[in-house]
CSV table of C-alpha atoms in Angstrom, one decimal:
chain,number,residue,atom,x,y,z
A,1,MET,CA,-6.3,108.1,99.5
A,2,SER,CA,-5.7,110.6,102.0
A,3,GLU,CA,-3.4,109.5,105.1
A,4,THR,CA,-5.7,111.9,107.3
A,5,VAL,CA,-8.9,110.6,106.5
A,6,ASN,CA,-10.3,107.6,107.7
A,7,ARG,CA,-13.5,106.0,105.6
A,8,GLN,CA,-15.6,103.9,107.3
A,9,TRP,CA,-18.8,101.9,105.9
A,10,CYS,CA,-21.2,102.5,108.7
A,11,LEU,CA,-24.6,100.4,109.4
A,12,ALA,CA,-27.9,102.6,108.0
A,13,GLU,CA,-30.7,100.4,108.1
A,14,ARG,CA,-31.8,96.5,109.3
A,15,PRO,CA,-32.0,93.9,106.7
A,16,ILE,CA,-35.0,92.4,108.6
A,17,GLY,CA,-37.0,90.0,106.3
A,18,ARG,CA,-35.1,90.3,103.1
A,19,PRO,CA,-31.3,89.7,101.9
A,20,VAL,CA,-28.8,92.7,102.7
A,21,GLN,CA,-28.5,95.3,100.0
A,22,GLU,CA,-26.5,98.6,99.5
A,23,SER,CA,-28.8,101.0,101.3
A,24,ASP,CA,-28.3,99.3,104.4
A,25,PHE,CA,-25.0,101.2,104.8
A,26,THR,CA,-23.3,104.6,104.4
A,27,LEU,CA,-20.1,105.5,103.8
A,28,LYS,CA,-18.6,108.2,106.4
A,29,GLU,CA,-15.5,110.2,106.7
A,30,GLY,CA,-13.6,110.3,109.9
A,31,THR,CA,-10.3,111.0,111.1
A,32,VAL,CA,-7.4,108.4,111.7
A,33,PRO,CA,-7.2,107.5,115.2
A,34,THR,CA,-4.1,108.5,117.3
A,35,PRO,CA,-2.9,106.0,119.6
A,36,GLY,CA,-2.9,106.4,123.6
A,37,GLU,CA,-0.2,104.3,125.6
A,38,GLY,CA,-0.4,101.0,125.0
A,39,GLU,CA,-2.1,101.2,121.8
A,40,PHE,CA,-1.8,101.2,117.7
A,41,VAL,CA,-2.9,102.1,115.0
A,42,VAL,CA,-3.8,99.5,111.9
A,43,ARG,CA,-4.1,100.5,108.5
A,44,THR,CA,-6.2,97.9,106.8
A,45,ARG,CA,-5.1,96.0,104.1
A,46,TYR,CA,-7.7,93.5,103.1
A,47,LEU,CA,-11.0,92.9,104.5
A,48,SER,CA,-13.2,90.0,105.1
A,49,VAL,CA,-17.0,89.4,104.4
A,50,ALA,CA,-18.9,86.6,105.9
A,51,PRO,CA,-22.6,85.2,105.8
A,52,VAL,CA,-22.8,85.6,109.4
A,53,MET,CA,-22.4,89.9,109.3
A,54,ARG,CA,-26.1,90.2,108.0
A,55,ASN,CA,-26.9,88.5,111.7
A,56,TYR,CA,-24.6,91.5,113.1
A,57,MET,CA,-26.9,93.9,111.5
A,58,ILE,CA,-30.1,92.5,113.3
A,59,ASP,CA,-29.4,90.9,116.6
A,60,GLY,CA,-25.4,90.4,116.7
A,61,ALA,CA,-25.9,86.5,116.0
A,62,GLY,CA,-26.9,85.6,119.4
A,63,ILE,CA,-23.2,86.0,120.4
A,64,GLU,CA,-21.9,89.4,120.0
A,65,LYS,CA,-23.9,92.7,120.8
A,66,PRO,CA,-26.0,94.0,117.6
A,67,LEU,CA,-24.6,97.0,115.8
A,68,ALA,CA,-26.3,100.0,116.5
A,69,ILE,CA,-27.5,102.3,113.6
A,70,GLY,CA,-24.3,104.3,112.8
A,71,ASP,CA,-21.9,101.6,114.1
A,72,VAL,CA,-18.8,100.9,111.8
A,73,MET,CA,-19.6,97.6,110.3
A,74,ARG,CA,-18.2,94.7,112.4
A,75,GLY,CA,-15.6,92.1,110.1
A,76,ARG,CA,-12.1,91.0,110.6
A,77,GLY,CA,-9.0,92.4,108.2
A,78,VAL,CA,-5.2,92.4,107.7
A,79,GLY,CA,-3.2,95.2,108.2
A,80,GLU,CA,0.2,96.6,109.2
A,81,ILE,CA,0.7,98.6,112.4
A,82,VAL,CA,1.4,102.1,111.4
A,83,THR,CA,1.8,104.1,114.5
A,84,SER,CA,2.4,102.3,117.7
A,85,LYS,CA,3.1,103.3,121.5
A,86,ASN,CA,2.9,99.5,122.5
A,87,ALA,CA,6.9,97.9,122.5
A,88,ASP,CA,5.1,94.3,121.9
A,89,TRP,CA,3.3,95.4,118.7
A,90,PRO,CA,6.0,97.7,116.7
A,91,VAL,CA,5.1,99.4,113.6
A,92,GLY,CA,5.6,97.2,110.8
A,93,THR,CA,4.1,94.2,112.3
A,94,ILE,CA,1.7,92.8,110.1
A,95,VAL,CA,-1.7,91.4,111.8
A,96,GLN,CA,-5.3,90.0,111.3
A,97,GLY,CA,-8.1,91.0,114.0
A,98,LYS,CA,-11.2,92.9,114.0
A,99,LEU,CA,-10.4,95.8,112.2
A,100,GLY,CA,-13.7,96.9,110.9
A,101,TRP,CA,-15.0,98.0,107.7
A,102,GLN,CA,-12.7,101.4,107.7
A,103,ASP,CA,-9.0,102.4,106.5
A,104,TYR,CA,-7.6,102.4,110.0
A,105,ALA,CA,-8.3,101.0,113.0
A,106,LEU,CA,-7.0,101.2,116.6
A,107,GLY,CA,-5.8,98.2,118.8
A,108,THR,CA,-4.2,97.0,122.1
A,109,GLY,CA,-3.4,93.3,121.3
A,110,ALA,CA,-4.6,92.7,125.1
A,111,PRO,CA,-6.2,89.4,125.5
A,112,GLY,CA,-9.5,88.9,124.6
A,113,THR,CA,-9.3,91.9,121.4
A,114,LEU,CA,-8.8,88.9,119.0
A,115,MET,CA,-5.9,90.6,117.6
A,116,PHE,CA,-3.1,87.9,115.9
A,117,PRO,CA,0.2,88.4,114.8
A,118,ILE,CA,0.9,86.9,111.2
A,119,ARG,CA,3.7,84.6,111.7
A,120,GLN,CA,4.0,82.4,108.7
A,121,LYS,CA,6.1,83.5,106.1
A,122,VAL,CA,5.5,81.6,103.2
A,123,ALA,CA,2.2,82.7,101.8
A,124,PRO,CA,0.9,86.2,100.9
A,125,ILE,CA,-0.5,88.2,103.8
A,126,ALA,CA,-4.2,88.0,102.1
A,127,THR,CA,-4.4,84.6,103.6
A,128,GLY,CA,-4.6,85.5,106.6
A,129,LEU,CA,-8.2,86.4,106.4
A,130,GLY,CA,-8.2,83.1,104.1
A,131,VAL,CA,-6.9,79.7,104.6
A,132,LEU,CA,-4.3,81.1,107.2
A,133,GLY,CA,-6.6,82.9,109.0
A,134,MET,CA,-10.2,82.4,111.0
A,135,THR,CA,-11.4,81.0,108.1
A,136,GLY,CA,-8.7,78.1,107.7
A,137,PHE,CA,-8.6,77.8,111.7
A,138,THR,CA,-12.2,77.3,111.7
A,139,ALA,CA,-12.0,74.3,109.1
A,140,TYR,CA,-8.8,72.9,110.9
A,141,CYS,CA,-9.9,73.2,114.3
A,142,ALA,CA,-13.2,71.6,113.9
A,143,LEU,CA,-12.5,69.2,111.7
A,144,LYS,CA,-9.6,68.2,113.8
A,145,ASP,CA,-11.4,68.7,117.4
A,146,ILE,CA,-15.0,67.6,116.6
A,147,GLY,CA,-14.6,65.6,113.5
A,148,THR,CA,-11.6,63.6,114.5
A,149,PRO,CA,-11.2,61.9,111.3
A,150,ARG,CA,-9.6,58.7,110.7
A,151,LYS,CA,-8.0,57.7,107.3
A,152,GLY,CA,-10.3,55.8,105.2
A,153,GLU,CA,-13.6,57.8,106.4
A,154,THR,CA,-16.0,59.5,104.3
A,155,VAL,CA,-16.2,63.0,104.8
A,156,VAL,CA,-19.1,65.2,103.5
A,157,VAL,CA,-18.8,68.9,103.1
A,158,SER,CA,-21.6,71.4,102.3
A,159,GLY,CA,-21.0,74.6,101.1
A,160,ALA,CA,-17.8,72.9,99.7
A,161,LEU,CA,-16.5,76.1,97.4
A,162,GLY,CA,-17.3,78.8,100.0
A,163,GLY,CA,-14.6,80.0,102.3
A,164,VAL,CA,-14.5,77.4,105.1
A,165,GLY,CA,-15.9,74.6,102.9
A,166,ASN,CA,-13.3,74.5,100.2
A,167,ILE,CA,-10.4,74.5,102.9
A,168,ALA,CA,-12.5,71.9,104.9
A,169,VAL,CA,-12.4,69.8,101.9
A,170,GLN,CA,-8.5,69.8,101.2
A,171,LEU,CA,-8.2,69.3,104.8
A,172,ALA,CA,-9.9,65.7,104.8
A,173,ARG,CA,-8.1,65.1,102.0
A,174,LEU,CA,-4.8,65.5,103.5
A,175,MET,CA,-5.7,63.5,106.7
A,176,GLY,CA,-6.6,60.5,104.3
A,177,CYS,CA,-10.3,60.8,104.2
A,178,ARG,CA,-12.9,60.4,101.0
A,179,VAL,CA,-14.4,63.4,100.5
A,180,VAL,CA,-18.1,64.3,99.1
A,181,GLY,CA,-18.4,68.0,98.0
A,182,ILE,CA,-21.9,69.7,97.7
A,183,ALA,CA,-22.2,72.6,96.0
A,184,GLY,CA,-24.5,74.5,93.9
A,185,SER,CA,-23.8,74.2,90.2
A,186,ASP,CA,-21.9,71.9,88.1
A,187,GLU,CA,-19.3,74.1,87.6
A,188,LYS,CA,-18.5,74.4,91.3
A,189,CYS,CA,-18.8,70.5,91.1
A,190,ARG,CA,-16.0,70.6,88.7
A,191,VAL,CA,-13.3,72.8,90.2
A,192,LEU,CA,-14.0,70.7,93.8
A,193,GLU,CA,-13.3,67.7,91.8
A,194,ASP,CA,-10.4,68.9,89.0
A,195,LYS,CA,-8.6,71.4,91.8
A,196,LEU,CA,-9.0,70.5,95.1
A,197,GLY,CA,-9.1,66.8,95.1
A,198,CYS,CA,-13.0,65.5,95.8
A,199,HIS,CA,-13.4,62.0,95.2
A,200,ALA,CA,-17.1,63.1,94.6
A,201,THR,CA,-19.4,65.9,94.0
A,202,ILE,CA,-23.1,66.5,94.2
A,203,ASN,CA,-25.0,70.0,92.6
A,204,TYR,CA,-27.7,70.3,95.4
A,205,LYS,CA,-29.8,72.2,93.0
A,206,ASN,CA,-30.6,69.0,91.1
A,207,GLY,CA,-33.2,68.8,93.9
A,208,GLN,CA,-32.1,65.2,94.9
A,209,VAL,CA,-29.1,65.0,97.6
A,210,ASP,CA,-30.6,61.9,99.1
A,211,GLU,CA,-30.6,60.2,96.2
A,212,ASP,CA,-27.1,61.7,95.2
A,213,LEU,CA,-25.6,60.5,98.3
A,214,LYS,CA,-26.1,56.8,97.6
A,215,THR,CA,-24.2,57.1,94.7
A,216,ALA,CA,-21.4,59.9,95.8
A,217,ALA,CA,-21.5,58.1,99.4
A,218,PRO,CA,-22.0,54.5,99.2
A,219,ASP,CA,-20.8,53.3,102.4
A,220,GLY,CA,-22.5,56.1,104.2
A,221,VAL,CA,-21.3,59.2,105.8
A,222,ASP,CA,-18.5,59.3,109.1
A,223,ILE,CA,-18.2,63.1,109.3
A,224,PHE,CA,-20.3,65.7,108.0
A,225,PHE,CA,-19.0,69.3,107.8
A,226,ASP,CA,-21.9,71.6,107.4
A,227,ASN,CA,-21.9,74.8,106.3
A,228,VAL,CA,-25.4,75.3,104.9
A,229,GLY,CA,-28.1,73.5,107.3
A,230,GLY,CA,-31.8,72.8,106.1
A,231,SER,CA,-32.7,70.3,103.6
A,232,ILE,CA,-29.5,69.3,103.1
A,233,LEU,CA,-28.6,68.7,106.5
A,234,ASP,CA,-31.8,67.0,106.6
A,235,ALA,CA,-30.8,64.7,103.9
A,236,VAL,CA,-27.5,63.7,105.1
A,237,LEU,CA,-29.0,62.6,108.4
A,238,LEU,CA,-30.3,59.6,106.6
A,239,HIS,CA,-26.8,58.5,105.5
A,240,LEU,CA,-25.3,58.8,109.0
A,241,ASN,CA,-23.1,55.6,109.8
A,242,ARG,CA,-22.9,54.6,113.9
A,243,TYR,CA,-20.7,57.2,115.7
A,244,ALA,CA,-20.6,59.5,112.7
A,245,ARG,CA,-19.4,63.3,113.8
A,246,ILE,CA,-21.9,66.4,112.6
A,247,ILE,CA,-20.2,69.7,112.5
A,248,CYS,CA,-22.5,72.3,112.7
A,249,CYS,CA,-20.3,75.2,111.1
A,250,GLY,CA,-22.9,77.4,109.5
A,251,ARG,CA,-26.6,77.7,108.3
A,252,ILE,CA,-26.5,79.9,105.2
A,253,SER,CA,-29.7,78.4,103.7
A,254,GLU,CA,-31.8,79.6,106.9
A,255,TYR,CA,-30.0,83.2,107.2
A,256,LEU,CA,-32.9,84.9,105.4
A,257,ASN,CA,-35.7,82.7,106.2
A,258,ASP,CA,-38.4,84.1,108.7
A,259,GLU,CA,-38.5,80.6,110.2
A,260,PRO,CA,-36.0,78.1,110.7
A,261,TYR,CA,-36.1,75.0,109.2
A,262,LYS,CA,-37.9,71.9,110.9
A,263,LEU,CA,-35.8,68.6,110.7
A,264,ARG,CA,-37.6,65.7,110.2
A,265,ASN,CA,-34.6,63.3,110.0
A,266,TRP,CA,-32.9,64.5,113.7
A,267,GLY,CA,-34.0,61.2,115.5
A,268,GLN,CA,-31.1,59.4,113.3
A,269,VAL,CA,-28.5,61.1,115.6
A,270,GLY,CA,-29.5,59.0,118.3
A,271,HIS,CA,-30.5,56.0,116.3
A,272,MET,CA,-26.7,55.9,114.9
A,273,ARG,CA,-25.0,57.0,118.3
A,274,ALA,CA,-24.0,60.2,116.1
A,275,LYS,CA,-22.6,63.3,117.7
A,276,MET,CA,-23.8,66.9,116.3
A,277,GLN,CA,-22.1,69.9,117.5
A,278,GLY,CA,-21.8,73.5,117.1
A,279,PHE,CA,-18.7,75.7,118.3
A,280,PHE,CA,-17.3,79.3,118.1
A,281,VAL,CA,-14.0,79.4,116.8
A,282,TYR,CA,-12.3,81.8,119.0
A,283,ASP,CA,-12.7,78.8,121.7
A,284,TYR,CA,-9.7,77.4,119.5
A,285,GLU,CA,-7.4,80.2,120.0
A,286,PRO,CA,-4.6,77.7,121.7
A,287,MET,CA,-4.7,75.6,118.5
A,288,PHE,CA,-4.6,78.8,116.1
A,289,GLU,CA,-0.6,78.7,115.9
A,290,GLU,CA,-0.6,75.1,115.6
A,291,ALA,CA,-3.3,75.5,112.4
A,292,GLU,CA,-1.0,78.2,110.7
A,293,ARG,CA,2.3,76.5,111.0
A,294,VAL,CA,0.4,73.2,109.9
A,295,MET,CA,-1.6,74.9,106.7
A,296,ALA,CA,1.5,77.0,105.8
A,297,ASN,CA,4.0,73.7,105.6
A,298,TRP,CA,1.1,72.1,103.4
A,299,ILE,CA,0.7,75.3,101.2
A,300,ALA,CA,4.6,75.4,100.7
A,301,ALA,CA,4.8,72.1,99.7
A,302,GLY,CA,2.1,72.3,97.0
A,303,ASP,CA,-0.2,70.0,99.2
A,304,LEU,CA,-2.8,72.7,100.2
A,305,THR,CA,-4.3,75.1,97.8
A,306,TYR,CA,-6.7,78.1,98.6
A,307,GLN,CA,-9.4,79.8,96.5
A,308,GLU,CA,-9.7,83.8,96.9
A,309,ASP,CA,-12.3,85.9,95.1
A,310,ARG,CA,-10.7,89.2,95.1
A,311,LEU,CA,-12.8,92.8,94.9
A,312,GLU,CA,-10.9,95.9,94.7
A,313,GLY,CA,-11.1,98.8,97.0
A,314,LEU,CA,-13.0,99.8,100.3
A,315,GLU,CA,-16.1,101.0,98.4
A,316,MET,CA,-17.3,97.4,97.2
A,317,MET,CA,-17.4,95.9,100.9
A,318,PRO,CA,-21.2,95.9,100.5
A,319,THR,CA,-21.1,94.5,97.3
A,320,ALA,CA,-18.5,91.8,98.2
A,321,LEU,CA,-21.2,90.8,101.1
A,322,MET,CA,-24.4,90.7,98.9
A,323,ARG,CA,-22.5,88.4,96.6
A,324,LEU,CA,-22.2,85.5,99.4
A,325,TYR,CA,-26.1,85.6,99.4
A,326,GLU,CA,-26.2,85.2,96.1
A,327,GLY,CA,-23.7,82.8,95.3
A,328,LYS,CA,-21.6,84.2,93.2
A,329,ASN,CA,-18.3,83.9,95.2
A,330,VAL,CA,-15.7,81.1,94.5
A,331,GLY,CA,-13.8,80.7,97.4
A,332,LYS,CA,-13.3,83.4,100.5
A,333,GLN,CA,-14.8,87.0,99.6
A,334,ILE,CA,-11.9,89.3,100.4
A,335,VAL,CA,-11.9,93.2,99.4
A,336,HIS,CA,-8.3,94.6,99.0
A,337,VAL,CA,-8.0,98.2,100.5
A,338,SER,CA,-4.6,99.2,100.2
A,339,GLY,CA,-0.9,98.6,99.8
A,340,ASP,CA,0.4,95.8,97.3
A,341,ALA,CA,-2.1,93.5,95.9
């Protein structure tokens, strides 16, 4: 790769009413940015994809400004500062932040820019996009703050072998809970049980989540970490214990639907005095350093493993995103862009 060329994947078309496809993007070549006073340039090492990116392409997901046609695709990455005019962010610093789908990104490190140094030294830097990045912080902070798990409680995780889900499964187990994982194949269920320590699993494609929960969670559900929404959420609502906590993390089952799924069993929330709460991970920024430290120590001790599904090369970014909607990824989907893998 030329060190004077900045390859950038840009939005070419909005995927309204259909899944994401490669023609929604165009690969352009620009120049490497030059930092001004207080700025620095990051060379991208790894990039991440997440289901919510399709929403960025359409309406900004209701949180961020939607992308305009021709804009560089939004996304988090891990990279190395290669040029700097900011003494607090020297050359060689490894960072995670909103780098976008490109080889080089400009940063300032100012509050609110959502750029963070990677402090831990016990795991590969690619974990800054997964277990020791926003993906892991999402699982750790939401489970601890909203779920407030107590030893012996039953935790159900949907999308349990996805990027957030596989970490939530392990954290719940490490916090002393009984964990039930819901996934989309028998193979994924075996991984959840054999490698991640799920006490029971459910293949939702068998079409009987409600019945399977009677066996997998015979004493009811205390915490539901929901990454899927839709009919699976509806089924779990029927099995809530009193004062259960529902963590609304994602709704990938609905991202491609024109009409939202209409919950039939929502009355169970009130009936069981349960709590159902959404969140925005960046609101938990004060907890990020704690989350990185605690989970890095668990990794070093061999108690916490991480699942990565890695593709090679910036040119694979559209494919990486499409894999999420096709259910092909096993663990956090990332792309290696430059440097040592």
